[in-house]
Amino acid sequence: WLTFAWTEIPHITYVEAIDVTELERLRREMNADNDGERMTILAFLSRAIVLACREQPALNAHYDHGAAELTVFEDVRLGIATQTDSGLMVPVVRDAEQRSVLGLASELARITSAARDGSATRSDLSGSTITITSLGALGGIATTPILNPPEVAIVGVNKIEVRPTWADGVVVPRQVMNLSSSFDHRMVDGWDAATFVQRIRRLLETPALLFVE
């Protein structure tokens, strides 16, 4: 299936650096104050993707090459590429557009745990409309994610590292991660891909926006 995706779909990959200093500060404070689910970067990214898809719904879609038909979805079903003892699986957060950041964190933990312990259902592992892939601390500087067909977009998370950043005339250390995102170039041109990632960047760099309806 991945071979098909790589050989049959013309990919375009767009890489952007995201300053997550403020987001990481917020995440640590939420974890310190929260006795429940531990917040991860993926919960915030999931919310950012939902909000970005509101403005560009054609990226939350399936493309049927045989029928030459693009199906755009109102509900966001986030696939989460997850490494398990049985190989790579993609459990799905359904109705992501209806969930808060905390709700996303809880559901992310549930479905990835279910995938790893073998309790995931067929529904848990099918039907995604856009996918996130992350290697966590092993994420490297940049990657070239392969699309999860028939989806037209996948967002890849690279590792967070402290980088020297020029701000107000001085160099300051900031926590930065790259997003490496791939798109089906038949349906998504470079401008739309860049606009989508730049919207996610703004949301993550100004995390208060993630909590605004």
mmCIF file of C-alpha atoms in Angstrom:
data_model
loop_
_atom_site.group_PDB
_atom_site.id
_atom_site.type_symbol
_atom_site.label_atom_id
_atom_site.label_comp_id
_atom_site.label_asym_id
_atom_site.label_seq_id
_atom_site.Cartn_x
_atom_site.Cartn_y
_atom_site.Cartn_z
ATOM 1 C CA TRP A 1 0.000 0.000 0.000
ATOM 2 C CA LEU A 2 2.824 2.413 0.835
ATOM 3 C CA THR A 3 4.598 1.361 -2.365
ATOM 4 C CA PHE A 4 1.445 2.198 -4.305
ATOM 5 C CA ALA A 5 1.177 5.558 -2.556
ATOM 6 C CA TRP A 6 4.791 6.468 -3.291
ATOM 7 C CA THR A 7 4.851 5.300 -6.911
ATOM 8 C CA GLU A 8 1.366 6.367 -8.023
ATOM 9 C CA ILE A 9 0.813 9.643 -6.150
ATOM 10 C CA PRO A 10 2.888 12.718 -7.061
ATOM 11 C CA HIS A 11 3.952 14.011 -3.655
ATOM 12 C CA ILE A 12 4.881 17.550 -2.727
ATOM 13 C CA THR A 13 6.589 17.939 0.661
ATOM 14 C CA TYR A 14 6.704 21.283 2.481
ATOM 15 C CA VAL A 15 8.921 21.786 5.538
ATOM 16 C CA GLU A 16 8.546 24.682 7.971
ATOM 17 C CA ALA A 17 10.130 25.524 11.321
ATOM 18 C CA ILE A 18 7.708 26.163 14.173
ATOM 19 C CA ASP A 19 8.688 28.065 17.324
ATOM 20 C CA VAL A 20 6.988 26.025 20.049
ATOM 21 C CA THR A 21 8.527 27.811 23.053
ATOM 22 C CA GLU A 22 5.214 29.277 24.246
ATOM 23 C CA LEU A 23 3.331 26.106 23.398
ATOM 24 C CA GLU A 24 5.751 23.990 25.417
ATOM 25 C CA ARG A 25 5.427 26.382 28.353
ATOM 26 C CA LEU A 26 1.641 26.073 28.186
ATOM 27 C CA ARG A 27 1.832 22.297 27.853
ATOM 28 C CA ARG A 28 4.050 21.978 30.942
ATOM 29 C CA GLU A 29 1.737 24.213 32.980
ATOM 30 C CA MET A 30 -1.336 22.247 31.899
ATOM 31 C CA ASN A 31 0.356 18.989 32.838
ATOM 32 C CA ALA A 32 1.354 20.398 36.226
ATOM 33 C CA ASP A 33 -2.236 21.480 36.938
ATOM 34 C CA ASN A 34 -3.973 18.478 35.408
ATOM 35 C CA ASP A 35 -4.400 15.229 37.332
ATOM 36 C CA GLY A 36 -5.940 13.562 34.298
ATOM 37 C CA GLU A 37 -4.615 12.919 30.811
ATOM 38 C CA ARG A 38 -1.041 14.009 30.085
ATOM 39 C CA MET A 39 -0.901 16.646 27.378
ATOM 40 C CA THR A 40 1.343 15.964 24.398
ATOM 41 C CA ILE A 41 2.305 18.115 21.442
ATOM 42 C CA LEU A 42 0.024 15.980 19.257
ATOM 43 C CA ALA A 43 -3.109 17.195 21.050
ATOM 44 C CA PHE A 44 -2.303 20.806 20.212
ATOM 45 C CA LEU A 45 -1.276 19.922 16.666
ATOM 46 C CA SER A 46 -4.524 18.001 16.206
ATOM 47 C CA ARG A 47 -6.513 21.064 17.217
ATOM 48 C CA ALA A 48 -4.461 23.246 14.874
ATOM 49 C CA ILE A 49 -5.164 20.881 11.973
ATOM 50 C CA VAL A 50 -8.893 20.948 12.711
ATOM 51 C CA LEU A 51 -8.912 24.755 12.644
ATOM 52 C CA ALA A 52 -6.785 24.880 9.476
ATOM 53 C CA CYS A 53 -9.149 22.432 7.763
ATOM 54 C CA ARG A 54 -12.067 24.781 8.465
ATOM 55 C CA GLU A 55 -10.384 27.317 6.191
ATOM 56 C CA GLN A 56 -9.176 24.762 3.633
ATOM 57 C CA PRO A 57 -11.683 21.890 3.730
ATOM 58 C CA ALA A 58 -10.342 20.408 0.486
ATOM 59 C CA LEU A 59 -7.340 19.117 2.460
ATOM 60 C CA ASN A 60 -9.642 17.038 4.671
ATOM 61 C CA ALA A 61 -10.548 14.830 1.755
ATOM 62 C CA HIS A 62 -10.187 11.605 -0.203
ATOM 63 C CA TYR A 63 -9.194 11.443 -3.860
ATOM 64 C CA ASP A 64 -10.405 8.519 -5.982
ATOM 65 C CA HIS A 65 -7.969 8.381 -8.893
ATOM 66 C CA GLY A 66 -10.028 5.869 -10.871
ATOM 67 C CA ALA A 67 -13.155 8.016 -10.730
ATOM 68 C CA ALA A 68 -11.163 11.287 -10.791
ATOM 69 C CA GLU A 69 -13.307 12.401 -7.856
ATOM 70 C CA LEU A 70 -12.438 14.394 -4.743
ATOM 71 C CA THR A 71 -14.665 13.818 -1.704
ATOM 72 C CA VAL A 72 -14.452 16.575 0.913
ATOM 73 C CA PHE A 73 -15.561 15.777 4.468
ATOM 74 C CA GLU A 74 -17.149 18.054 7.053
ATOM 75 C CA ASP A 75 -16.065 15.846 9.955
ATOM 76 C CA VAL A 76 -12.339 15.551 10.633
ATOM 77 C CA ARG A 77 -11.150 11.996 11.237
ATOM 78 C CA LEU A 78 -7.519 12.278 12.271
ATOM 79 C CA GLY A 79 -5.332 9.280 11.544
ATOM 80 C CA ILE A 80 -2.414 8.920 13.971
ATOM 81 C CA ALA A 81 0.433 6.856 12.523
ATOM 82 C CA THR A 82 1.478 4.642 15.447
ATOM 83 C CA GLN A 83 4.335 2.174 15.741
ATOM 84 C CA THR A 84 3.275 -1.099 17.357
ATOM 85 C CA ASP A 85 4.795 -4.551 17.873
ATOM 86 C CA SER A 86 2.744 -5.614 14.837
ATOM 87 C CA GLY A 87 4.071 -2.809 12.657
ATOM 88 C CA LEU A 88 2.709 0.574 11.689
ATOM 89 C CA MET A 89 -0.984 1.164 12.361
ATOM 90 C CA VAL A 90 -3.138 4.270 11.889
ATOM 91 C CA PRO A 91 -5.814 4.507 14.614
ATOM 92 C CA VAL A 92 -8.359 7.275 14.085
ATOM 93 C CA VAL A 93 -9.646 10.132 16.234
ATOM 94 C CA ARG A 94 -13.209 10.539 15.001
ATOM 95 C CA ASP A 95 -15.145 13.815 15.201
ATOM 96 C CA ALA A 96 -11.930 15.691 15.977
ATOM 97 C CA GLU A 97 -13.651 18.963 15.099
ATOM 98 C CA GLN A 98 -15.995 18.497 18.068
ATOM 99 C CA ARG A 99 -13.261 17.901 20.654
ATOM 100 C CA SER A 100 -11.364 20.335 22.848
ATOM 101 C CA VAL A 101 -7.594 20.129 23.237
ATOM 102 C CA LEU A 102 -8.113 18.117 26.430
ATOM 103 C CA GLY A 103 -10.642 15.902 24.675
ATOM 104 C CA LEU A 104 -8.225 15.312 21.835
ATOM 105 C CA ALA A 105 -5.458 14.396 24.295
ATOM 106 C CA SER A 106 -7.704 11.832 25.955
ATOM 107 C CA GLU A 107 -8.827 10.244 22.696
ATOM 108 C CA LEU A 108 -5.288 10.233 21.286
ATOM 109 C CA ALA A 109 -4.115 8.309 24.346
ATOM 110 C CA ARG A 110 -7.016 5.847 24.070
ATOM 111 C CA ILE A 111 -6.657 4.967 20.416
ATOM 112 C CA THR A 112 -2.855 4.752 20.343
ATOM 113 C CA SER A 113 -2.880 2.546 23.453
ATOM 114 C CA ALA A 114 -5.544 0.341 21.857
ATOM 115 C CA ALA A 115 -3.442 0.020 18.702
ATOM 116 C CA ARG A 116 -0.367 -0.979 20.700
ATOM 117 C CA ASP A 117 -2.091 -3.475 23.013
ATOM 118 C CA GLY A 118 -4.153 -5.083 20.252
ATOM 119 C CA SER A 119 -7.578 -4.009 21.509
ATOM 120 C CA ALA A 120 -8.308 -1.562 18.675
ATOM 121 C CA THR A 121 -11.495 -2.272 16.725
ATOM 122 C CA ARG A 122 -11.955 -2.132 12.953
ATOM 123 C CA SER A 123 -13.636 1.250 13.431
ATOM 124 C CA ASP A 124 -10.640 2.494 15.430
ATOM 125 C CA LEU A 125 -8.324 1.631 12.526
ATOM 126 C CA SER A 126 -10.233 2.820 9.472
ATOM 127 C CA GLY A 127 -11.776 5.852 7.853
ATOM 128 C CA SER A 128 -9.223 8.601 8.482
ATOM 129 C CA THR A 129 -9.450 11.731 6.341
ATOM 130 C CA ILE A 130 -6.080 13.344 7.179
ATOM 131 C CA THR A 131 -3.096 11.857 9.029
ATOM 132 C CA ILE A 132 -0.421 12.918 11.529
ATOM 133 C CA THR A 133 2.870 11.032 11.678
ATOM 134 C CA SER A 134 5.483 11.499 14.384
ATOM 135 C CA LEU A 135 8.657 9.725 15.451
ATOM 136 C CA GLY A 136 8.825 11.647 18.724
ATOM 137 C CA ALA A 137 12.363 12.219 19.976
ATOM 138 C CA LEU A 138 13.657 10.239 16.974
ATOM 139 C CA GLY A 139 11.893 12.607 14.598
ATOM 140 C CA GLY A 140 15.009 14.064 13.011
ATOM 141 C CA ILE A 141 15.248 17.486 11.419
ATOM 142 C CA ALA A 142 13.054 16.750 8.401
ATOM 143 C CA THR A 143 11.234 13.813 6.852
ATOM 144 C CA THR A 144 9.309 13.056 3.644
ATOM 145 C CA PRO A 145 6.040 11.505 4.864
ATOM 146 C CA ILE A 146 4.231 9.169 2.488
ATOM 147 C CA LEU A 147 0.541 9.841 2.049
ATOM 148 C CA ASN A 148 -2.049 7.491 3.512
ATOM 149 C CA PRO A 149 -4.302 7.037 0.436
ATOM 150 C CA PRO A 150 -6.930 8.028 -0.457
ATOM 151 C CA GLU A 151 -6.097 11.055 1.724
ATOM 152 C CA VAL A 152 -4.496 14.128 0.148
ATOM 153 C CA ALA A 153 -2.497 15.438 3.138
ATOM 154 C CA ILE A 154 -0.259 14.138 5.920
ATOM 155 C CA VAL A 155 1.442 16.254 8.595
ATOM 156 C CA GLY A 156 4.793 15.017 9.919
ATOM 157 C CA VAL A 157 6.206 16.065 13.283
ATOM 158 C CA ASN A 158 9.962 16.327 13.770
ATOM 159 C CA LYS A 159 11.861 16.565 17.054
ATOM 160 C CA ILE A 160 11.889 19.667 19.232
ATOM 161 C CA GLU A 161 15.318 21.187 19.752
ATOM 162 C CA VAL A 162 16.738 24.422 21.134
ATOM 163 C CA ARG A 163 17.937 26.656 18.297
ATOM 164 C CA PRO A 164 19.497 30.132 18.275
ATOM 165 C CA THR A 165 16.885 32.566 16.960
ATOM 166 C CA TRP A 166 17.312 36.185 15.916
ATOM 167 C CA ALA A 167 14.779 38.424 17.695
ATOM 168 C CA ASP A 168 14.815 42.190 18.320
ATOM 169 C CA GLY A 169 18.450 42.501 17.426
ATOM 170 C CA VAL A 170 19.745 39.693 19.623
ATOM 171 C CA VAL A 171 20.147 35.940 19.395
ATOM 172 C CA VAL A 172 17.953 34.045 21.873
ATOM 173 C CA PRO A 173 17.477 30.314 22.461
ATOM 174 C CA ARG A 174 14.036 29.077 21.388
ATOM 175 C CA GLN A 175 12.421 25.649 21.232
ATOM 176 C CA VAL A 176 11.804 24.841 17.590
ATOM 177 C CA MET A 177 10.468 21.873 15.673
ATOM 178 C CA ASN A 178 9.982 21.318 11.965
ATOM 179 C CA LEU A 179 6.752 20.167 10.402
ATOM 180 C CA SER A 180 7.353 18.049 7.294
ATOM 181 C CA SER A 181 4.040 17.747 5.482
ATOM 182 C CA SER A 182 3.246 15.963 2.225
ATOM 183 C CA PHE A 183 0.348 16.519 -0.158
ATOM 184 C CA ASP A 184 -1.159 14.893 -3.237
ATOM 185 C CA HIS A 185 0.029 17.310 -5.919
ATOM 186 C CA ARG A 186 -2.837 16.328 -8.207
ATOM 187 C CA MET A 187 -5.276 17.930 -5.780
ATOM 188 C CA VAL A 188 -3.126 20.304 -3.709
ATOM 189 C CA ASP A 189 -0.847 22.876 -5.317
ATOM 190 C CA GLY A 190 2.160 24.441 -3.617
ATOM 191 C CA TRP A 191 0.323 27.606 -2.633
ATOM 192 C CA ASP A 192 -2.461 25.693 -0.855
ATOM 193 C CA ALA A 193 0.053 23.429 0.877
ATOM 194 C CA ALA A 194 2.076 26.399 2.106
ATOM 195 C CA THR A 195 -1.046 28.278 3.230
ATOM 196 C CA PHE A 196 -2.197 25.256 5.220
ATOM 197 C CA VAL A 197 1.128 24.769 6.998
ATOM 198 C CA GLN A 198 1.534 28.487 7.677
ATOM 199 C CA ARG A 199 -1.905 28.554 9.318
ATOM 200 C CA ILE A 200 -0.878 25.627 11.538
ATOM 201 C CA ARG A 201 2.345 27.472 12.330
ATOM 202 C CA ARG A 202 0.502 30.600 13.468
ATOM 203 C CA LEU A 203 -1.860 28.573 15.643
ATOM 204 C CA LEU A 204 0.967 26.678 17.348
ATOM 205 C CA GLU A 205 3.126 29.774 17.829
ATOM 206 C CA THR A 206 0.166 31.661 19.330
ATOM 207 C CA PRO A 207 -1.419 28.806 21.301
ATOM 208 C CA ALA A 208 -4.213 30.930 22.791
ATOM 209 C CA LEU A 209 -5.803 30.790 19.317
ATOM 210 C CA LEU A 210 -6.280 27.049 19.733
ATOM 211 C CA PHE A 211 -8.892 27.740 22.416
ATOM 212 C CA VAL A 212 -10.915 30.263 20.387
ATOM 213 C CA GLU A 213 -14.008 28.973 18.626
#
